[in-house]
Amino acid sequence: MMIRTALPVLIAPLSLTLAAARGFGADTPHPLADPDDNFGRALAPFGDTAGGIWSVLVAAAFLAAFAAVVGDADRRWPARRVVVGAAAILGLLTLDHTLLMLLGYLPMLVGRLIAGNTDAVADLASPGLAVQVSVAVGVVALLLALRRRAPAEQPADVGSALVAATARTRRWTMIAMEAPLVYAATRLLMFFEAPGFGGFDEMTRLAGLGLAFASITGAILTWGLMRPWGERFPRWMVGLAGRRVPVDLAVIPAMAVAGLVLAASRAVLIGMLEAPAGAWDRVLGSPLVSLPHLLWPLWGVSLALAALSYQRRRRLSDQLSRSAGAAAGRDAGAHRRSAGVTS
């Protein structure tokens, strides 16, 4: 494993171990169980001690996954996938909606910075945010390392496999687009205070507007997984027009967002289970605003499957092109040899 891949994988267990040490201390809360930190509440419902134990468990899982990916025994490939997959799942369960919320609020934060309001930057100096970023990056690095070490796949019928992969890409991409567009529509209606979407202050409405634009942008980029401009850069992209889009440029962001959406889904579900009666009254009072969060698990799963299907389709397409090129080269060689014999 290259250093650029190993480093983010190893930073995650280091940050989790430091977080656990803080959580076990008498005077310092666990960075992910700190009710006073907007970015550090992922494990708050479970307390400092449970958060510390969980952090040690996840750190150990990351180290085991790192060892599994570094190993050379190809015969253990299924076991490696299980170990890395388990570490990735535990890592995602450590996160909450923080990182996804940060992405959604980014347009509003940039606008406030341009206006000279630097309070938002101070809010980002959060130990909980640092831990969550390190875990998220570690999960992505682990999955990328596993994919790069995966044995080359050679289906018997590349053409049929390509047709099936194309159909799966289209199906999952359509689903992955619908969920964020529905969510964006509710936030736009909330911003304009449409009937059934009113009762929110200006800051909440502006934040909702930023989330709407972020969701729409995500849906458009997801659309590229099944469009020609998702394989070759369009003509208006000066300097890149006509060039092939690197597979990782589409797959890595899509998988990262899918993981963040699933992590946010976990936080939403836990919040609903722990919500007091008064909070449920607010949810039921504005169901068109609150209930679209239930689409997030579907969004996360479908986006991940769309990205993986896109990756498989691109690989199969490349295999088919290489096979066709090799066959054309053989035919041309045979033709030249035949012409030489005839002359």
Short mmCIF file of C-alpha atoms in Angstrom, two decimals:
data_model
loop_
_atom_site.label_atom_id
_atom_site.label_comp_id
_atom_site.label_asym_id
_atom_site.label_seq_id
_atom_site.Cartn_x
_atom_site.Cartn_y
_atom_site.Cartn_z
CA MET A 1 0.00 0.00 0.00
CA MET A 2 1.38 3.39 -0.94
CA ILE A 3 2.08 5.99 1.75
CA ARG A 4 -0.64 8.32 0.47
CA THR A 5 -3.16 5.51 1.08
CA ALA A 6 -1.67 4.16 4.30
CA LEU A 7 -1.44 7.54 6.02
CA PRO A 8 -5.18 8.39 6.08
CA VAL A 9 -6.01 4.82 7.09
CA LEU A 10 -3.66 4.99 10.09
CA ILE A 11 -4.65 8.51 11.13
CA ALA A 12 -8.22 7.31 11.78
CA PRO A 13 -7.32 4.79 14.57
CA LEU A 14 -4.86 7.31 16.02
CA SER A 15 -7.53 10.01 16.31
CA LEU A 16 -10.04 7.50 17.71
CA THR A 17 -7.53 6.34 20.33
CA LEU A 18 -6.85 9.93 21.39
CA ALA A 19 -10.61 10.55 21.53
CA ALA A 20 -11.07 7.48 23.73
CA ALA A 21 -8.32 8.67 26.08
CA ARG A 22 -10.13 11.98 26.46
CA GLY A 23 -13.42 10.24 27.04
CA PHE A 24 -12.02 8.09 29.82
CA GLY A 25 -10.65 11.19 31.57
CA ALA A 26 -12.54 12.71 34.47
CA ASP A 27 -12.59 16.31 33.27
CA THR A 28 -12.71 16.13 29.47
CA PRO A 29 -15.66 14.79 27.50
CA HIS A 30 -15.23 12.42 24.60
CA PRO A 31 -14.95 14.57 21.43
CA LEU A 32 -17.88 12.69 19.89
CA ALA A 33 -19.99 12.74 23.05
CA ASP A 34 -19.77 16.43 23.87
CA PRO A 35 -23.20 18.13 24.04
CA ASP A 36 -21.50 21.54 23.92
CA ASP A 37 -19.89 20.85 20.54
CA ASN A 38 -22.15 21.12 17.49
CA PHE A 39 -19.80 18.81 15.58
CA GLY A 40 -19.15 16.38 18.44
CA ARG A 41 -22.46 14.73 19.28
CA ALA A 42 -22.27 11.54 17.22
CA LEU A 43 -21.90 9.33 20.32
CA ALA A 44 -23.54 11.71 22.81
CA PRO A 45 -26.57 9.43 23.42
CA PHE A 46 -24.23 6.71 24.72
CA GLY A 47 -22.01 8.72 27.07
CA ASP A 48 -18.26 9.18 27.46
CA THR A 49 -17.39 5.67 28.65
CA ALA A 50 -19.37 3.86 25.97
CA GLY A 51 -17.99 6.31 23.40
CA GLY A 52 -14.45 5.52 24.52
CA ILE A 53 -14.99 1.77 24.32
CA TRP A 54 -16.58 2.12 20.89
CA SER A 55 -13.67 4.26 19.68
CA VAL A 56 -11.13 1.64 20.78
CA LEU A 57 -13.17 -1.06 19.01
CA VAL A 58 -13.32 0.92 15.77
CA ALA A 59 -9.61 1.77 15.98
CA ALA A 60 -8.80 -1.93 16.32
CA ALA A 61 -11.04 -2.69 13.34
CA PHE A 62 -9.20 -0.11 11.23
CA LEU A 63 -5.83 -1.63 12.15
CA ALA A 64 -7.08 -5.14 11.32
CA ALA A 65 -8.42 -3.89 7.98
CA PHE A 66 -5.11 -2.17 7.26
CA ALA A 67 -3.25 -5.43 7.91
CA ALA A 68 -5.73 -7.32 5.71
CA VAL A 69 -5.23 -4.96 2.77
CA VAL A 70 -1.43 -4.95 3.09
CA GLY A 71 -1.31 -8.77 3.04
CA ASP A 72 -0.25 -10.59 -0.12
CA ALA A 73 -2.13 -13.88 0.06
CA ASP A 74 -4.66 -13.73 -2.77
CA ARG A 75 -6.33 -16.91 -1.56
CA ARG A 76 -7.64 -14.94 1.42
CA TRP A 77 -9.34 -12.32 -0.73
CA PRO A 78 -12.94 -13.04 0.50
CA ALA A 79 -11.78 -12.78 4.12
CA ARG A 80 -10.07 -9.46 3.36
CA ARG A 81 -13.28 -8.03 1.98
CA VAL A 82 -15.16 -9.06 5.11
CA VAL A 83 -12.58 -7.46 7.44
CA VAL A 84 -12.38 -4.21 5.45
CA GLY A 85 -16.15 -4.07 5.00
CA ALA A 86 -16.70 -4.54 8.76
CA ALA A 87 -14.21 -1.74 9.53
CA ALA A 88 -15.92 0.56 7.02
CA ILE A 89 -19.35 -0.13 8.52
CA LEU A 90 -18.10 0.49 12.07
CA GLY A 91 -16.47 3.70 10.88
CA LEU A 92 -19.69 4.93 9.30
CA LEU A 93 -21.63 4.08 12.47
CA THR A 94 -19.21 6.38 14.32
CA LEU A 95 -20.25 9.37 12.19
CA ASP A 96 -23.43 11.42 12.23
CA HIS A 97 -24.95 14.12 10.03
CA THR A 98 -22.15 16.60 10.78
CA LEU A 99 -20.09 16.24 7.61
CA LEU A 100 -23.11 16.08 5.33
CA MET A 101 -24.56 19.13 7.08
CA LEU A 102 -21.26 20.93 6.59
CA LEU A 103 -21.35 20.21 2.85
CA GLY A 104 -24.95 21.38 2.62
CA TYR A 105 -24.29 24.59 4.54
CA LEU A 106 -21.10 25.34 2.64
CA PRO A 107 -22.72 27.88 0.27
CA MET A 108 -24.15 29.78 3.24
CA LEU A 109 -20.81 29.67 5.09
CA VAL A 110 -18.97 31.00 2.05
CA GLY A 111 -21.52 33.80 1.73
CA ARG A 112 -21.07 34.75 5.38
CA LEU A 113 -17.29 34.78 5.01
CA ILE A 114 -17.54 37.03 1.95
CA ALA A 115 -19.74 39.35 4.01
CA GLY A 116 -17.02 39.50 6.68
CA ASN A 117 -18.61 37.18 9.26
CA THR A 118 -15.80 34.94 10.57
CA ASP A 119 -17.80 33.28 13.37
CA ALA A 120 -18.40 30.27 11.15
CA VAL A 121 -14.66 29.64 10.83
CA ALA A 122 -14.28 29.62 14.61
CA ASP A 123 -17.04 27.02 14.84
CA LEU A 124 -15.04 24.68 12.62
CA ALA A 125 -12.24 24.46 15.22
CA SER A 126 -13.89 21.42 16.77
CA PRO A 127 -12.20 18.24 18.07
CA GLY A 128 -15.34 16.31 17.18
CA LEU A 129 -15.21 17.53 13.59
CA ALA A 130 -11.53 16.57 13.33
CA VAL A 131 -12.26 13.03 14.53
CA GLN A 132 -15.16 12.61 12.14
CA VAL A 133 -13.13 13.87 9.18
CA SER A 134 -10.28 11.47 9.99
CA VAL A 135 -12.69 8.52 10.26
CA ALA A 136 -14.48 9.42 7.01
CA VAL A 137 -11.19 9.79 5.13
CA GLY A 138 -9.96 6.51 6.62
CA VAL A 139 -13.07 4.66 5.43
CA VAL A 140 -12.67 6.01 1.89
CA ALA A 141 -8.94 5.17 1.86
CA LEU A 142 -9.62 1.61 3.05
CA LEU A 143 -12.23 0.98 0.37
CA LEU A 144 -9.98 2.43 -2.33
CA ALA A 145 -7.05 0.28 -1.20
CA LEU A 146 -9.24 -2.81 -1.22
CA ARG A 147 -10.48 -2.01 -4.71
CA ARG A 148 -6.99 -1.49 -6.07
CA ARG A 149 -5.85 -4.82 -4.68
CA ALA A 150 -8.88 -6.67 -6.02
CA PRO A 151 -8.09 -9.48 -8.50
CA ALA A 152 -8.80 -8.56 -12.12
CA GLU A 153 -12.27 -9.66 -13.19
CA GLN A 154 -12.63 -11.45 -16.51
CA PRO A 155 -16.29 -12.31 -17.28
CA ALA A 156 -16.88 -15.01 -19.87
CA ASP A 157 -19.08 -12.76 -22.02
CA VAL A 158 -17.95 -9.15 -21.69
CA GLY A 159 -20.69 -7.84 -24.00
CA SER A 160 -23.53 -9.35 -21.97
CA ALA A 161 -21.93 -8.25 -18.70
CA LEU A 162 -21.65 -4.71 -20.09
CA VAL A 163 -25.34 -4.63 -21.04
CA ALA A 164 -26.32 -5.79 -17.53
CA ALA A 165 -23.99 -3.26 -15.86
CA THR A 166 -25.41 -0.45 -18.02
CA ALA A 167 -28.96 -1.35 -17.01
CA ARG A 168 -28.02 -1.47 -13.32
CA THR A 169 -26.23 1.87 -13.57
CA ARG A 170 -29.31 3.52 -15.07
CA ARG A 171 -31.71 1.99 -12.53
CA TRP A 172 -29.72 2.91 -9.43
CA THR A 173 -28.77 6.33 -10.78
CA MET A 174 -32.44 7.24 -11.32
CA ILE A 175 -33.26 6.24 -7.73
CA ALA A 176 -30.21 8.08 -6.39
CA MET A 177 -31.38 11.25 -8.19
CA GLU A 178 -35.01 11.14 -7.06
CA ALA A 179 -34.34 11.12 -3.30
CA PRO A 180 -32.22 14.33 -3.17
CA LEU A 181 -34.54 16.11 -5.64
CA VAL A 182 -37.57 15.40 -3.43
CA TYR A 183 -35.60 16.65 -0.42
CA ALA A 184 -34.51 19.77 -2.33
CA ALA A 185 -38.11 20.50 -3.34
CA THR A 186 -39.21 20.50 0.31
CA ARG A 187 -36.41 22.92 1.25
CA LEU A 188 -37.27 25.29 -1.60
CA LEU A 189 -40.91 25.28 -0.54
CA MET A 190 -39.78 25.92 3.03
CA PHE A 191 -37.70 28.90 1.88
CA PHE A 192 -40.68 30.41 0.05
CA GLU A 193 -42.99 29.57 3.01
CA ALA A 194 -45.45 27.60 0.90
CA PRO A 195 -48.54 26.25 2.70
CA GLY A 196 -47.48 23.39 4.94
CA PHE A 197 -43.84 24.55 4.93
CA GLY A 198 -44.04 27.76 7.01
CA GLY A 199 -43.13 28.66 10.58
CA PHE A 200 -39.34 28.81 10.23
CA ASP A 201 -37.05 31.75 10.96
CA GLU A 202 -34.94 33.41 8.31
CA MET A 203 -31.69 31.63 9.22
CA THR A 204 -33.34 28.21 9.01
CA ARG A 205 -34.90 29.09 5.66
CA LEU A 206 -31.54 30.29 4.29
CA ALA A 207 -29.88 27.11 5.50
CA GLY A 208 -32.65 25.11 3.83
CA LEU A 209 -32.01 27.01 0.59
CA GLY A 210 -28.33 26.08 0.74
CA LEU A 211 -29.24 22.44 1.35
CA ALA A 212 -31.64 22.55 -1.61
CA PHE A 213 -28.95 23.82 -3.98
CA ALA A 214 -26.45 21.27 -2.64
CA SER A 215 -28.96 18.45 -3.17
CA ILE A 216 -29.78 19.63 -6.71
CA THR A 217 -26.07 19.86 -7.54
CA GLY A 218 -25.57 16.35 -6.19
CA ALA A 219 -28.46 15.04 -8.28
CA ILE A 220 -27.03 16.63 -11.44
CA LEU A 221 -23.61 15.13 -10.78
CA THR A 222 -25.24 11.76 -10.10
CA TRP A 223 -26.97 12.04 -13.48
CA GLY A 224 -23.52 12.03 -15.06
CA LEU A 225 -23.09 8.38 -14.04
CA MET A 226 -25.34 7.42 -16.96
CA ARG A 227 -24.70 10.31 -19.38
CA PRO A 228 -21.97 10.67 -22.05
CA TRP A 229 -20.44 13.63 -20.18
CA GLY A 230 -19.86 11.23 -17.30
CA GLU A 231 -17.36 9.39 -19.52
CA ARG A 232 -15.86 12.24 -21.54
CA PHE A 233 -15.60 15.88 -20.50
CA PRO A 234 -18.07 18.09 -22.42
CA ARG A 235 -17.00 20.62 -25.06
CA TRP A 236 -17.43 23.66 -22.82
CA MET A 237 -14.72 22.45 -20.41
CA VAL A 238 -11.74 24.23 -21.96
CA GLY A 239 -8.56 22.17 -21.74
CA LEU A 240 -10.43 18.97 -20.86
CA ALA A 241 -13.01 18.78 -23.66
CA GLY A 242 -13.20 15.31 -25.18
CA ARG A 243 -10.85 13.70 -22.69
CA ARG A 244 -11.92 10.63 -20.75
CA VAL A 245 -13.28 11.26 -17.27
CA PRO A 246 -11.14 9.28 -14.79
CA VAL A 247 -13.26 6.60 -13.17
CA ASP A 248 -12.08 7.60 -9.70
CA LEU A 249 -13.17 11.19 -10.30
CA ALA A 250 -16.78 9.98 -10.40
CA VAL A 251 -16.65 6.98 -8.08
CA ILE A 252 -14.75 8.38 -5.10
CA PRO A 253 -16.96 11.46 -4.51
CA ALA A 254 -20.11 9.41 -5.06
CA MET A 255 -19.04 6.75 -2.57
CA ALA A 256 -17.96 9.40 -0.06
CA VAL A 257 -21.32 11.20 -0.28
CA ALA A 258 -23.17 7.86 -0.06
CA GLY A 259 -21.30 7.06 3.15
CA LEU A 260 -22.05 10.49 4.62
CA VAL A 261 -25.73 10.15 3.73
CA LEU A 262 -25.89 6.74 5.41
CA ALA A 263 -24.11 8.15 8.47
CA ALA A 264 -26.64 10.98 8.58
CA SER A 265 -29.45 8.43 8.26
CA ARG A 266 -28.15 6.66 11.34
CA ALA A 267 -28.18 9.96 13.26
CA VAL A 268 -31.72 10.75 12.06
CA LEU A 269 -33.04 7.34 13.13
CA ILE A 270 -31.39 7.56 16.56
CA GLY A 271 -32.75 11.09 16.97
CA MET A 272 -36.26 9.88 16.16
CA LEU A 273 -36.02 7.02 18.66
CA GLU A 274 -34.82 9.37 21.40
CA ALA A 275 -37.04 12.32 20.57
CA PRO A 276 -39.32 13.44 23.41
CA ALA A 277 -43.04 13.84 22.88
CA GLY A 278 -42.70 17.56 22.21
CA ALA A 279 -40.25 16.93 19.38
CA TRP A 280 -42.63 14.45 17.77
CA ASP A 281 -45.35 17.08 17.97
CA ARG A 282 -43.14 19.40 15.93
CA VAL A 283 -42.42 16.65 13.41
CA LEU A 284 -46.09 15.83 13.01
CA GLY A 285 -46.88 19.52 12.80
CA SER A 286 -44.72 19.88 9.68
CA PRO A 287 -44.46 16.36 8.22
CA LEU A 288 -43.66 17.60 4.71
CA VAL A 289 -40.46 19.15 6.08
CA SER A 290 -39.39 16.41 8.49
CA LEU A 291 -40.37 13.12 6.85
CA PRO A 292 -38.19 13.48 3.69
CA HIS A 293 -35.25 12.61 5.95
CA LEU A 294 -36.56 9.04 5.81
CA LEU A 295 -35.48 8.96 2.16
CA TRP A 296 -31.84 9.28 3.14
CA PRO A 297 -31.14 5.54 3.68
CA LEU A 298 -32.53 4.84 0.21
CA TRP A 299 -30.47 7.73 -1.19
CA GLY A 300 -27.22 6.47 0.37
CA VAL A 301 -27.65 2.84 -0.70
CA SER A 302 -28.77 3.69 -4.24
CA LEU A 303 -25.93 6.19 -4.76
CA ALA A 304 -23.34 3.63 -3.64
CA LEU A 305 -24.81 0.98 -5.95
CA ALA A 306 -24.98 3.48 -8.83
CA ALA A 307 -21.30 4.37 -8.37
CA LEU A 308 -20.22 0.72 -8.20
CA SER A 309 -22.33 -0.12 -11.28
CA TYR A 310 -20.78 2.84 -13.14
CA GLN A 311 -17.31 1.63 -12.19
CA ARG A 312 -18.06 -1.88 -13.45
CA ARG A 313 -19.58 -0.53 -16.67
CA ARG A 314 -16.51 1.60 -17.39
CA ARG A 315 -14.17 -1.32 -16.73
CA LEU A 316 -16.15 -3.67 -18.96
CA SER A 317 -16.34 -1.02 -21.68
CA ASP A 318 -12.55 -0.65 -21.56
CA GLN A 319 -12.12 -4.43 -21.75
CA LEU A 320 -14.41 -4.61 -24.76
CA SER A 321 -12.54 -1.77 -26.48
CA ARG A 322 -9.19 -3.44 -25.85
CA SER A 323 -10.50 -6.76 -27.15
CA ALA A 324 -11.85 -5.07 -30.28
CA GLY A 325 -8.55 -3.26 -30.80
CA ALA A 326 -6.55 -6.46 -30.38
CA ALA A 327 -8.83 -8.28 -32.84
CA ALA A 328 -8.47 -5.45 -35.37
CA GLY A 329 -4.69 -5.60 -34.96
CA ARG A 330 -4.67 -9.35 -35.56
CA ASP A 331 -6.85 -8.93 -38.66
CA ALA A 332 -4.57 -6.22 -40.00
CA GLY A 333 -1.50 -8.39 -39.40
CA ALA A 334 -3.12 -11.35 -41.12
CA HIS A 335 -4.05 -9.13 -44.07
CA ARG A 336 -0.46 -7.87 -44.39
CA ARG A 337 0.92 -11.37 -44.22
CA SER A 338 -1.60 -12.53 -46.83
CA ALA A 339 -0.66 -9.64 -49.12
CA GLY A 340 3.02 -10.55 -48.76
CA VAL A 341 2.40 -14.17 -49.72
CA THR A 342 0.31 -13.14 -52.74
CA SER A 343 2.97 -10.77 -54.03
#
